[in-house]
Short mmCIF file of C-alpha atoms in Angstrom, two decimals:
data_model
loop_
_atom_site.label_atom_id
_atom_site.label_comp_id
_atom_site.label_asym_id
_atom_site.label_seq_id
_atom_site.Cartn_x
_atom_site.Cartn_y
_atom_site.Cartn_z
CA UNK A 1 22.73 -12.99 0.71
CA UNK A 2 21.77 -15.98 2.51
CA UNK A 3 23.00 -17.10 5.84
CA UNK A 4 25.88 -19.93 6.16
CA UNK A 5 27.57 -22.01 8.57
CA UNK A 6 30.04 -24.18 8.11
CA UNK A 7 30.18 -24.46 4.27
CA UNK A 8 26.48 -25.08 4.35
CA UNK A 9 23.57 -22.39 3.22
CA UNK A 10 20.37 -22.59 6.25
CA UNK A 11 17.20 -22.22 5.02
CA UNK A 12 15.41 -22.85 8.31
CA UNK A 13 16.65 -23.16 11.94
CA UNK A 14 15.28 -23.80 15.18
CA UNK A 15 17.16 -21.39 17.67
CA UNK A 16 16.55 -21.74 21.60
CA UNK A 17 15.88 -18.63 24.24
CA UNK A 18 18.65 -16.81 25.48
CA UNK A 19 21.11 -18.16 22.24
CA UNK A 20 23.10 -14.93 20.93
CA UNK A 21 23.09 -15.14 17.02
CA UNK A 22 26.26 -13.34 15.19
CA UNK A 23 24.44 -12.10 11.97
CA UNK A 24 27.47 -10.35 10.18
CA UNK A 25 28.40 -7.47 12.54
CA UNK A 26 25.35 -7.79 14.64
CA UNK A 27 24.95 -9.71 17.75
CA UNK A 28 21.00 -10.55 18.15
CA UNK A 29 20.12 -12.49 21.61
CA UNK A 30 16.79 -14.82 20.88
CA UNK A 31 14.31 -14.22 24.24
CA UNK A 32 11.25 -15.85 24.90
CA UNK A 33 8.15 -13.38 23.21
CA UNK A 34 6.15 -11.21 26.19
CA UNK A 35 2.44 -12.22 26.02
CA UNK A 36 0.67 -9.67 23.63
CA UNK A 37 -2.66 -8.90 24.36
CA UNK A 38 -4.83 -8.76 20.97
CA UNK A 39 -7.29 -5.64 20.39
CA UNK A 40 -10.72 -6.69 19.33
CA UNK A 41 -13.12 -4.22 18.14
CA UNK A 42 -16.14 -3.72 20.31
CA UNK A 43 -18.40 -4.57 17.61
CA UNK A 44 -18.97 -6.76 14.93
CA UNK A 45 -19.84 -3.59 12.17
CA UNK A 46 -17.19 -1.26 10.92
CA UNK A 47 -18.48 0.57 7.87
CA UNK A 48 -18.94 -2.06 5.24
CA UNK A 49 -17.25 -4.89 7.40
CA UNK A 50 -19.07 -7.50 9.17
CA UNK A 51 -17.87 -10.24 11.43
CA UNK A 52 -17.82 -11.84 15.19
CA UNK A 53 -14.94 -14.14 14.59
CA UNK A 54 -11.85 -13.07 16.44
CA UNK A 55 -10.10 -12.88 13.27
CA UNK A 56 -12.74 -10.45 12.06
CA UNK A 57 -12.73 -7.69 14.93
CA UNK A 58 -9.12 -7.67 14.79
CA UNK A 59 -8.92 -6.26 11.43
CA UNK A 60 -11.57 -4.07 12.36
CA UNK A 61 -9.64 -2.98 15.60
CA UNK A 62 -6.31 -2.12 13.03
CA UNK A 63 -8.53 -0.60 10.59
CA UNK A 64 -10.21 1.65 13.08
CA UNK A 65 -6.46 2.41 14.65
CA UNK A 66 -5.17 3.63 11.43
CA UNK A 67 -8.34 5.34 9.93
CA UNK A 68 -7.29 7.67 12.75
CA UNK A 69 -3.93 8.31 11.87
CA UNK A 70 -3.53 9.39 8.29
CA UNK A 71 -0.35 7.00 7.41
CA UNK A 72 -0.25 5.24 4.03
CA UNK A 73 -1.58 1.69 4.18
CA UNK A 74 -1.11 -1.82 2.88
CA UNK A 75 -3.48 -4.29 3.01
CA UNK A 76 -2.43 -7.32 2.39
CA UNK A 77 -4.70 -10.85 1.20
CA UNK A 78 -6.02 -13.23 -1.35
CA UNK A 79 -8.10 -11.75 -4.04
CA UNK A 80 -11.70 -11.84 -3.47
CA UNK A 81 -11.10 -11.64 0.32
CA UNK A 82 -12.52 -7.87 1.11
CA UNK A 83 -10.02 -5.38 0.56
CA UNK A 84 -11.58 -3.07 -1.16
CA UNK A 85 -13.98 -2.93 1.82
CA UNK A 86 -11.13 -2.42 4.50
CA UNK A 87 -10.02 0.39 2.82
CA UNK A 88 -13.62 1.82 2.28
CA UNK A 89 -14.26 1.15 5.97
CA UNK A 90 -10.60 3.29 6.73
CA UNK A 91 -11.35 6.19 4.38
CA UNK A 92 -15.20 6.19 6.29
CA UNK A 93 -13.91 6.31 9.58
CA UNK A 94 -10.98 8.80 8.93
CA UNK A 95 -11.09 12.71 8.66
CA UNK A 96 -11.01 12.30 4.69
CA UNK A 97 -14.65 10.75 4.79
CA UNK A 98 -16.15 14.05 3.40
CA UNK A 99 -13.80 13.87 0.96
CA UNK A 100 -13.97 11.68 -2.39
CA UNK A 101 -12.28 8.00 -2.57
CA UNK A 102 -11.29 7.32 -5.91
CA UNK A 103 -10.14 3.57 -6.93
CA UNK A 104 -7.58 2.83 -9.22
CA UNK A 105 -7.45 -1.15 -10.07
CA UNK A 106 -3.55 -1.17 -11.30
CA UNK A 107 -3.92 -5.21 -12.39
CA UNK A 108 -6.58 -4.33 -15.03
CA UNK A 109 -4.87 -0.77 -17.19
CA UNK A 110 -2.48 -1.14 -19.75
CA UNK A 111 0.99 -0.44 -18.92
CA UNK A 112 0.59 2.94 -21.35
CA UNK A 113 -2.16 3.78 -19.51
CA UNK A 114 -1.36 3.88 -16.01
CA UNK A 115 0.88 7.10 -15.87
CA UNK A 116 -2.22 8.92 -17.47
CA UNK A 117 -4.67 7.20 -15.07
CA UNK A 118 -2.77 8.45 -12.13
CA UNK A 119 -1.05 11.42 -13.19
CA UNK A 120 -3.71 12.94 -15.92
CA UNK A 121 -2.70 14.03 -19.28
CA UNK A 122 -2.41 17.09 -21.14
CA UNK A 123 -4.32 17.54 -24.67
CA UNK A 124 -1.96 16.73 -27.47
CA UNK A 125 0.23 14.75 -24.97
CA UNK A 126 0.10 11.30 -26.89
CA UNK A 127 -1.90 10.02 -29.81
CA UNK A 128 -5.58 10.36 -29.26
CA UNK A 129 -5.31 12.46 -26.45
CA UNK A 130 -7.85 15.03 -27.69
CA UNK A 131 -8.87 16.91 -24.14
CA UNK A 132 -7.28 17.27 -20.84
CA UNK A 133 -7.97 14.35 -18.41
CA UNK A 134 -7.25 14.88 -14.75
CA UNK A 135 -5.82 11.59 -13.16
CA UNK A 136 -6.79 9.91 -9.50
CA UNK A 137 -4.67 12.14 -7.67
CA UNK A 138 -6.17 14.87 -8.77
CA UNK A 139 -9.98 13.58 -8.62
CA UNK A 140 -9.10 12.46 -5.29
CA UNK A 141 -7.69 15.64 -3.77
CA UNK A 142 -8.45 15.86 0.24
CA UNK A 143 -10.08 12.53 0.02
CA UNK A 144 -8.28 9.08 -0.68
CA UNK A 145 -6.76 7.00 -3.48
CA UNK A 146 -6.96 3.61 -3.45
CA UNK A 147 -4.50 1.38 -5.59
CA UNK A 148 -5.74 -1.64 -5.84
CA UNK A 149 -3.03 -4.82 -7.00
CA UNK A 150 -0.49 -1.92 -6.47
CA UNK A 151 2.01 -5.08 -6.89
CA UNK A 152 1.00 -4.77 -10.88
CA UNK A 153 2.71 -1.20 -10.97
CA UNK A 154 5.55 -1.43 -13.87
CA UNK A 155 8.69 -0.52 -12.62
CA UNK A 156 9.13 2.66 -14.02
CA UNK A 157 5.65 4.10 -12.39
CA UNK A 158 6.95 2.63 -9.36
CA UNK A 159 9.29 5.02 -9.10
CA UNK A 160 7.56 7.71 -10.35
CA UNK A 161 4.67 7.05 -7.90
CA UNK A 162 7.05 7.07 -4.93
CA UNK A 163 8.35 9.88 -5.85
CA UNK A 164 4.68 11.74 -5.46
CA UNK A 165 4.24 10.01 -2.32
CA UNK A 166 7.47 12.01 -1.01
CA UNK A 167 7.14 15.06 -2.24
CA UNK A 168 3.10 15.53 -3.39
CA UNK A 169 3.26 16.53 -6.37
CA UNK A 170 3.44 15.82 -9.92
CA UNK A 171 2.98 16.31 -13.47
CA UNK A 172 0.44 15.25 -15.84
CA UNK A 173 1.85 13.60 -18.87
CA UNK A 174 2.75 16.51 -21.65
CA UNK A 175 2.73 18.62 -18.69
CA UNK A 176 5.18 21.10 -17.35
CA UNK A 177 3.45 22.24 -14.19
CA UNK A 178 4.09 21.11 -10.81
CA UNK A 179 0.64 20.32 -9.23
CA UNK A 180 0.22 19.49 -5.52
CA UNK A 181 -1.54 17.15 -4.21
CA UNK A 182 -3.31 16.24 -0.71
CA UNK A 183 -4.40 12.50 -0.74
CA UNK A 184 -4.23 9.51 1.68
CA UNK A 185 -3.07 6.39 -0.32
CA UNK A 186 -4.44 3.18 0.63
CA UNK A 187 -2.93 0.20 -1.33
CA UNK A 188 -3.91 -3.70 -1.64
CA UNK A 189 -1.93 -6.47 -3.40
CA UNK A 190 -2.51 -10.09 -3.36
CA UNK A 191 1.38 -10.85 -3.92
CA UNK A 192 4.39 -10.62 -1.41
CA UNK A 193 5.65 -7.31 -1.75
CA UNK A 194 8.28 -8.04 0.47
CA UNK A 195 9.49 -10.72 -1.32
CA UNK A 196 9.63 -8.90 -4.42
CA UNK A 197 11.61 -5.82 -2.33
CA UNK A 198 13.94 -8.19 -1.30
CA UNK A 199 14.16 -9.57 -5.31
CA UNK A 200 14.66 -5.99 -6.61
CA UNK A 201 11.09 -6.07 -8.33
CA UNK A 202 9.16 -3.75 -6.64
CA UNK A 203 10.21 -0.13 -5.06
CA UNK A 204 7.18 1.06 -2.95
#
């Protein structure tokens, strides 16, 4: 809702250490930021990835960190910047890596395509769907599914996809049977998906 003082909407402030902010209800007190020491990974290689710059071995260092954990992730960054290869690298180094990784670009299907991509389709299910097509969560059972310009996503298959990511499962289109599914998702966007959260245009 935007913050306001006196009469007057901020859009930027400078605020000094140990100032107590009121921010509705909630009293935050501003302190000077403890010195952070910044991973590096040990090498400049992981999987497909290749760099010595600090920069570099720190996304390595992340990557590596979460490759290990099995969450979700987001990478974030320009197009044309690698993150296909971050998420290649993660699925390589993870306990998936015997498993398949299947890549779904969401910026390049048509909008009545991507539910079928995903999800599959049954025969008969829409016009010209002649056989039964199994979708990326099913080709990419015990491996993981990459969603590439996930910030494309209509928002009705936003919903619908974070609805598989809770309870893993779904439906193929036409389909009345509840199939589960056991994927990591890995997603990449060049756009500010927190800005669009915050805008009510995107759900993930």
């Amino acid at each position: 809702n935007g913050i306001w003082r006196a009469g007057a909407r901020v859009g930027r402030a400078t605020v000094p250490p140990g100032r107590r902010l009121a921010i509705g209800s909630t009293m935050v007190l501003v302190e000077t930021p403890a010195r952070s020491v910044i991973e590096l990974f040990p090498k400049p290689v992981f999987g497909d990835l290749v760099g010595h710059s600090n920069a570099m071995r720190r996304v390595m260092s992340q990557a590596n960190r979460v490759a290990a954990s099995g969450v979700a992730v987001l990478v974030n960054g320009e197009s044309g910047t690698g993150k296909e290869l971050v998420a290649r690298a993660i699925h390589e180094a993870s306990d998936r890596a015997d498993g398949p990784l299947v890549t779904v670009d969401c910026g390049t299907l048509h909008p009545n395509l991507v539910a079928s991509e995903l999800f599959g389709h049954e025969r008969g299910a829409f016009t010209g769907a002649d056989k039964r097509h199994l979708g990326a969560f099913e080709r990419a059972n015990g491996g993981t599914l990459f969603l590439d310009e996930v910030g494309e996503l209509p928002a009705d298959l936003q919903t619908h996809l974070l609805g598989v990511l809770e309870r893993r499962r779904f439906r193929r289109v036409g389909g009345s049977e509840d199939i589960e599914t056991d994927v990591r998702v890995i997603c990449a966007t060049n756009r500010d998906l927190r800005a669009r959260v915050n805008q009510e245009a995107f759900r993930l």
